[in-house]
GROMACS .gro file of C-alpha atoms in nm:
model
  234
    1MET     CA    1   0.806   8.404  -2.409
    2LEU     CA    2   1.089   8.309  -2.167
    3LEU     CA    3   1.423   8.355  -2.448
    4LEU     CA    4   1.704   8.084  -2.369
    5LEU     CA    5   2.074   8.256  -2.492
    6PRO     CA    6   2.256   7.986  -2.681
    7HIS     CA    7   2.475   7.923  -2.356
    8GLN     CA    8   2.217   7.854  -2.196
    9LEU     CA    9   2.105   7.584  -2.402
   10SER     CA   10   2.405   7.400  -2.381
   11TRP     CA   11   2.409   7.396  -2.000
   12LEU     CA   12   2.064   7.268  -2.016
   13PHE     CA   13   2.207   6.981  -2.222
   14LEU     CA   14   2.474   6.907  -1.989
   15ILE     CA   15   2.285   6.886  -1.698
   16GLY     CA   16   2.025   6.630  -1.899
   17LEU     CA   17   2.351   6.410  -1.968
   18PHE     CA   18   2.444   6.416  -1.653
   19LEU     CA   19   2.124   6.330  -1.459
   20THR     CA   20   2.072   6.074  -1.672
   21ALA     CA   21   2.415   5.922  -1.650
   22CYS     CA   22   2.321   5.916  -1.307
   23ASP     CA   23   2.009   5.702  -1.335
   24PRO     CA   24   2.085   5.376  -1.175
   25MET     CA   25   2.138   5.120  -1.441
   26GLU     CA   26   1.896   4.808  -1.441
   27MET     CA   27   2.106   4.499  -1.445
   28PRO     CA   28   1.983   4.163  -1.500
   29GLU     CA   29   1.947   3.935  -1.238
   30PRO     CA   30   2.188   3.687  -1.194
   31LYS     CA   31   2.052   3.327  -1.317
   32THR     CA   32   2.044   3.077  -1.065
   33PRO     CA   33   2.299   2.763  -1.150
   34VAL     CA   34   2.136   2.485  -1.283
   35ARG     CA   35   2.141   2.102  -1.104
   36TYR     CA   36   2.072   1.826  -1.378
   37LEU     CA   37   2.048   1.438  -1.286
   38ALA     CA   38   2.027   1.176  -1.595
   39LEU     CA   39   1.879   0.896  -1.500
   40GLY     CA   40   1.932   0.581  -1.773
   41ASP     CA   41   2.130   0.338  -1.898
   42SER     CA   42   2.468   0.317  -2.158
   43TYR     CA   43   2.250   0.565  -2.432
   44THR     CA   44   2.286   0.826  -2.072
   45ILE     CA   45   2.605   0.747  -1.990
   46GLY     CA   46   2.732   0.758  -2.325
   47GLU     CA   47   2.926   0.408  -2.368
   48SER     CA   48   3.208   0.442  -2.625
   49VAL     CA   49   3.229   0.775  -2.634
   50PRO     CA   50   3.452   1.097  -2.462
   51ALA     CA   51   3.237   1.167  -2.065
   52ASP     CA   52   3.203   1.530  -2.284
   53GLU     CA   53   3.036   1.407  -2.574
   54ASN     CA   54   2.759   1.184  -2.402
   55PHE     CA   55   2.418   1.406  -2.433
   56PRO     CA   56   2.359   1.487  -2.051
   57ASN     CA   57   2.767   1.695  -2.055
   58GLN     CA   58   2.616   1.818  -2.388
   59PHE     CA   59   2.330   1.985  -2.231
   60GLY     CA   60   2.550   2.124  -1.979
   61THR     CA   61   2.749   2.283  -2.198
   62VAL     CA   62   2.488   2.465  -2.418
   63LEU     CA   63   2.306   2.566  -2.099
   64GLU     CA   64   2.619   2.709  -1.993
   65ALA     CA   65   2.678   2.865  -2.328
   66GLU     CA   66   2.313   3.023  -2.306
   67GLY     CA   67   2.392   3.210  -1.989
   68TYR     CA   68   2.285   2.944  -1.734
   69PRO     CA   69   2.557   2.847  -1.518
   70VAL     CA   70   2.621   2.460  -1.405
   71ASP     CA   71   2.603   2.364  -1.065
   72THR     CA   72   2.635   1.995  -1.128
   73VAL     CA   73   2.519   1.695  -1.396
   74ASP     CA   74   2.487   1.437  -1.177
   75ILE     CA   75   2.501   1.097  -1.432
   76LEU     CA   76   2.320   0.808  -1.231
   77ALA     CA   77   2.359   0.530  -1.580
   78GLN     CA   78   2.559   0.243  -1.612
   79THR     CA   79   2.597   0.039  -1.966
   80GLY     CA   80   2.338  -0.246  -1.949
   81TRP     CA   81   2.134  -0.177  -1.677
   82ARG     CA   82   1.765  -0.252  -1.681
   83THR     CA   83   1.481  -0.060  -1.486
   84PHE     CA   84   1.536  -0.259  -1.233
   85ASN     CA   85   1.915  -0.204  -1.204
   86LEU     CA   86   1.857   0.186  -1.196
   87LEU     CA   87   1.603   0.132  -0.903
   88SER     CA   88   1.808  -0.072  -0.703
   89ALA     CA   89   2.140   0.183  -0.795
   90ILE     CA   90   1.905   0.454  -0.677
   91GLU     CA   91   1.839   0.300  -0.348
   92SER     CA   92   2.177   0.180  -0.356
   93GLN     CA   93   2.384   0.524  -0.381
   94ARG     CA   94   2.090   0.716  -0.320
   95PRO     CA   95   2.145   1.067  -0.502
   96ASP     CA   96   1.979   1.287  -0.194
   97SER     CA   97   1.617   1.292  -0.219
   98LEU     CA   98   1.596   1.637  -0.038
   99TYR     CA   99   1.822   1.727  -0.325
  100GLN     CA  100   1.575   1.909  -0.542
  101TYR     CA  101   1.723   1.914  -0.922
  102ASP     CA  102   1.581   2.183  -1.167
  103LEU     CA  103   1.635   1.949  -1.436
  104VAL     CA  104   1.581   1.546  -1.433
  105SER     CA  105   1.582   1.323  -1.725
  106LEU     CA  106   1.510   0.968  -1.763
  107LEU     CA  107   1.618   0.696  -2.053
  108ILE     CA  108   1.532   0.336  -1.950
  109GLY     CA  109   1.463   0.033  -2.079
  110VAL     CA  110   1.672  -0.091  -2.403
  111ASN     CA  111   1.809  -0.366  -2.208
  112ASN     CA  112   1.483  -0.504  -2.098
  113GLN     CA  113   1.439  -0.528  -2.433
  114TYR     CA  114   1.732  -0.703  -2.525
  115GLY     CA  115   1.744  -0.939  -2.237
  116ASN     CA  116   1.393  -1.060  -2.327
  117VAL     CA  117   1.224  -0.934  -1.966
  118PRO     CA  118   0.864  -0.980  -1.934
  119PHE     CA  119   0.715  -0.644  -2.097
  120SER     CA  120   0.484  -0.640  -1.767
  121THR     CA  121   0.808  -0.572  -1.585
  122PHE     CA  122   0.904  -0.288  -1.805
  123GLU     CA  123   0.587  -0.118  -1.748
  124THR     CA  124   0.568  -0.174  -1.354
  125GLU     CA  125   0.885  -0.054  -1.302
  126PHE     CA  126   0.946   0.235  -1.557
  127GLU     CA  127   0.647   0.415  -1.385
  128GLU     CA  128   0.848   0.377  -1.003
  129LEU     CA  129   1.114   0.536  -1.190
  130LEU     CA  130   0.929   0.788  -1.341
  131ASP     CA  131   0.802   0.857  -0.998
  132ARG     CA  132   1.189   0.884  -0.850
  133ALA     CA  133   1.261   1.083  -1.123
  134ILE     CA  134   0.966   1.355  -0.984
  135ALA     CA  135   1.097   1.325  -0.663
  136PHE     CA  136   1.425   1.425  -0.762
  137ALA     CA  137   1.247   1.731  -0.943
  138GLY     CA  138   1.145   1.828  -0.626
  139GLY     CA  139   0.753   1.746  -0.792
  140GLU     CA  140   0.782   1.950  -1.048
  141LYS     CA  141   0.666   1.745  -1.355
  142ASP     CA  142   0.785   1.988  -1.576
  143ARG     CA  143   1.081   1.996  -1.463
  144VAL     CA  144   1.149   1.597  -1.552
  145LEU     CA  145   1.212   1.509  -1.961
  146VAL     CA  146   1.158   1.143  -2.083
  147LEU     CA  147   1.345   1.020  -2.351
  148SER     CA  148   1.236   0.752  -2.593
  149ILE     CA  149   1.445   0.444  -2.649
  150PRO     CA  150   1.681   0.454  -2.944
  151ASP     CA  151   1.616   0.200  -3.203
  152TYR     CA  152   1.925   0.016  -3.256
  153ALA     CA  153   1.841  -0.210  -3.568
  154TYR     CA  154   1.941   0.071  -3.756
  155THR     CA  155   2.286  -0.012  -3.644
  156PRO     CA  156   2.589  -0.279  -3.816
  157PHE     CA  157   2.518  -0.462  -3.418
  158GLY     CA  158   2.149  -0.458  -3.487
  159GLN     CA  159   2.140  -0.551  -3.800
  160ASN     CA  160   2.302  -0.917  -3.686
  161PHE     CA  161   1.981  -1.024  -3.514
  162ASN     CA  162   1.630  -0.973  -3.649
  163PRO     CA  163   1.606  -0.589  -3.710
  164GLU     CA  164   1.228  -0.592  -3.813
  165GLU     CA  165   1.119  -0.743  -3.408
  166ILE     CA  166   1.362  -0.552  -3.293
  167SER     CA  167   1.209  -0.214  -3.393
  168ALA     CA  168   0.897  -0.366  -3.356
  169GLU     CA  169   0.958  -0.445  -2.969
  170LEU     CA  170   1.125  -0.091  -2.929
  171GLU     CA  171   0.817   0.068  -3.057
  172MET     CA  172   0.570  -0.121  -2.794
  173TYR     CA  173   0.799   0.011  -2.531
  174ASN     CA  174   0.785   0.352  -2.618
  175ALA     CA  175   0.441   0.378  -2.732
  176HIS     CA  176   0.425   0.290  -2.336
  177ILE     CA  177   0.626   0.525  -2.235
  178GLN     CA  178   0.506   0.792  -2.411
  179GLN     CA  179   0.162   0.712  -2.298
  180VAL     CA  180   0.263   0.731  -1.935
  181CYS     CA  181   0.428   1.086  -1.989
  182THR     CA  182   0.087   1.218  -2.141
  183ASP     CA  183  -0.138   1.036  -1.821
  184ARG     CA  184   0.116   1.227  -1.597
  185ALA     CA  185   0.201   1.557  -1.770
  186VAL     CA  186   0.544   1.491  -1.801
  187ARG     CA  187   0.771   1.595  -2.144
  188PHE     CA  188   0.810   1.321  -2.421
  189PHE     CA  189   1.129   1.393  -2.629
  190ASN     CA  190   1.081   1.078  -2.914
  191ILE     CA  191   1.497   1.069  -3.036
  192THR     CA  192   1.399   0.739  -3.219
  193PRO     CA  193   1.353   0.857  -3.529
  194ILE     CA  194   1.721   1.040  -3.552
  195SER     CA  195   1.854   0.668  -3.378
  196GLN     CA  196   1.712   0.543  -3.732
  197GLN     CA  197   1.951   0.739  -3.938
  198GLY     CA  198   2.252   0.528  -3.815
  199LEU     CA  199   2.280   0.306  -4.142
  200GLU     CA  200   2.255   0.558  -4.416
  201GLN     CA  201   2.455   0.847  -4.205
  202PRO     CA  202   2.741   0.593  -4.005
  203ASP     CA  203   2.898   0.868  -3.826
  204LEU     CA  204   2.566   0.931  -3.599
  205VAL     CA  205   2.698   0.558  -3.421
  206ALA     CA  206   2.983   0.529  -3.199
  207ALA     CA  207   3.308   0.322  -3.316
  208ASP     CA  208   3.142   0.017  -3.119
  209GLY     CA  209   2.884  -0.019  -3.384
  210LEU     CA  210   2.590   0.000  -3.150
  211HIS     CA  211   2.599   0.318  -2.926
  212PRO     CA  212   2.564   0.687  -3.039
  213SER     CA  213   2.851   0.866  -3.151
  214GLY     CA  214   2.876   1.227  -2.964
  215LYS     CA  215   2.687   1.348  -3.353
  216MET     CA  216   2.417   1.210  -3.255
  217TYR     CA  217   2.407   1.310  -2.904
  218ALA     CA  218   2.414   1.643  -3.015
  219ALA     CA  219   2.114   1.610  -3.209
  220TRP     CA  220   1.922   1.495  -2.920
  221VAL     CA  221   1.983   1.804  -2.734
  222ASP     CA  222   1.945   1.983  -3.005
  223LEU     CA  223   1.575   1.806  -3.036
  224PHE     CA  224   1.519   1.912  -2.695
  225GLN     CA  225   1.655   2.188  -2.596
  226GLU     CA  226   1.508   2.487  -2.667
  227GLU     CA  227   1.207   2.402  -2.556
  228VAL     CA  228   1.376   2.291  -2.190
  229LEU     CA  229   1.589   2.637  -2.214
  230ALA     CA  230   1.230   2.768  -2.239
  231LEU     CA  231   1.121   2.635  -1.925
  232LEU     CA  232   1.419   2.722  -1.748
  233HIS     CA  233   1.379   3.135  -1.866
  234ASP     CA  234   1.012   3.088  -1.654
   0.00000   0.00000   0.00000
């Protein structure tokens, strides 16, 4: 039997430490910068709140906090836009169709309902917009997220009209949106119940009495961020 003296054991211990220290450490691969395009109307651009409080920019902040560098948050949206206006803007401003975004969100339709545009027009144009959103995501359907239309009946502004009718019509719009997303295997996030807390929680509504506040937008992001972060992680 080979016996090692105490001083020999010490040397072996030190050599082991040295060899361990020399082993190359596995460094995590840097995450690819995220490119995000948000398509919509006033609910996307964030009417009546600072730009950094709209939901696309709040989600960009979440991405950064989770270690995903953000290359760009592009927002193609304007207050008052109907589906036709967004389609026209895509044609005229043309976000580069060859520029593949990692994520694309779509939230549109409230101004079709408010302006009494025929529902059949919305049905056709929404599907066209969804096609464009998928194209901007490089054809990757799982990189597209569609948000439901908020229910503005639950705002001081909406209370001045026929809130029951508003809610019923928006329910019809959202049912169609959800069905199209299901048929097309696109992620759908129902943020409408959050918007329906606007009268009980006035701080969820912006100072204009109609649009979401930064706090409501944060609640939207909370609703979808876990699923989208998991998608990026994969």
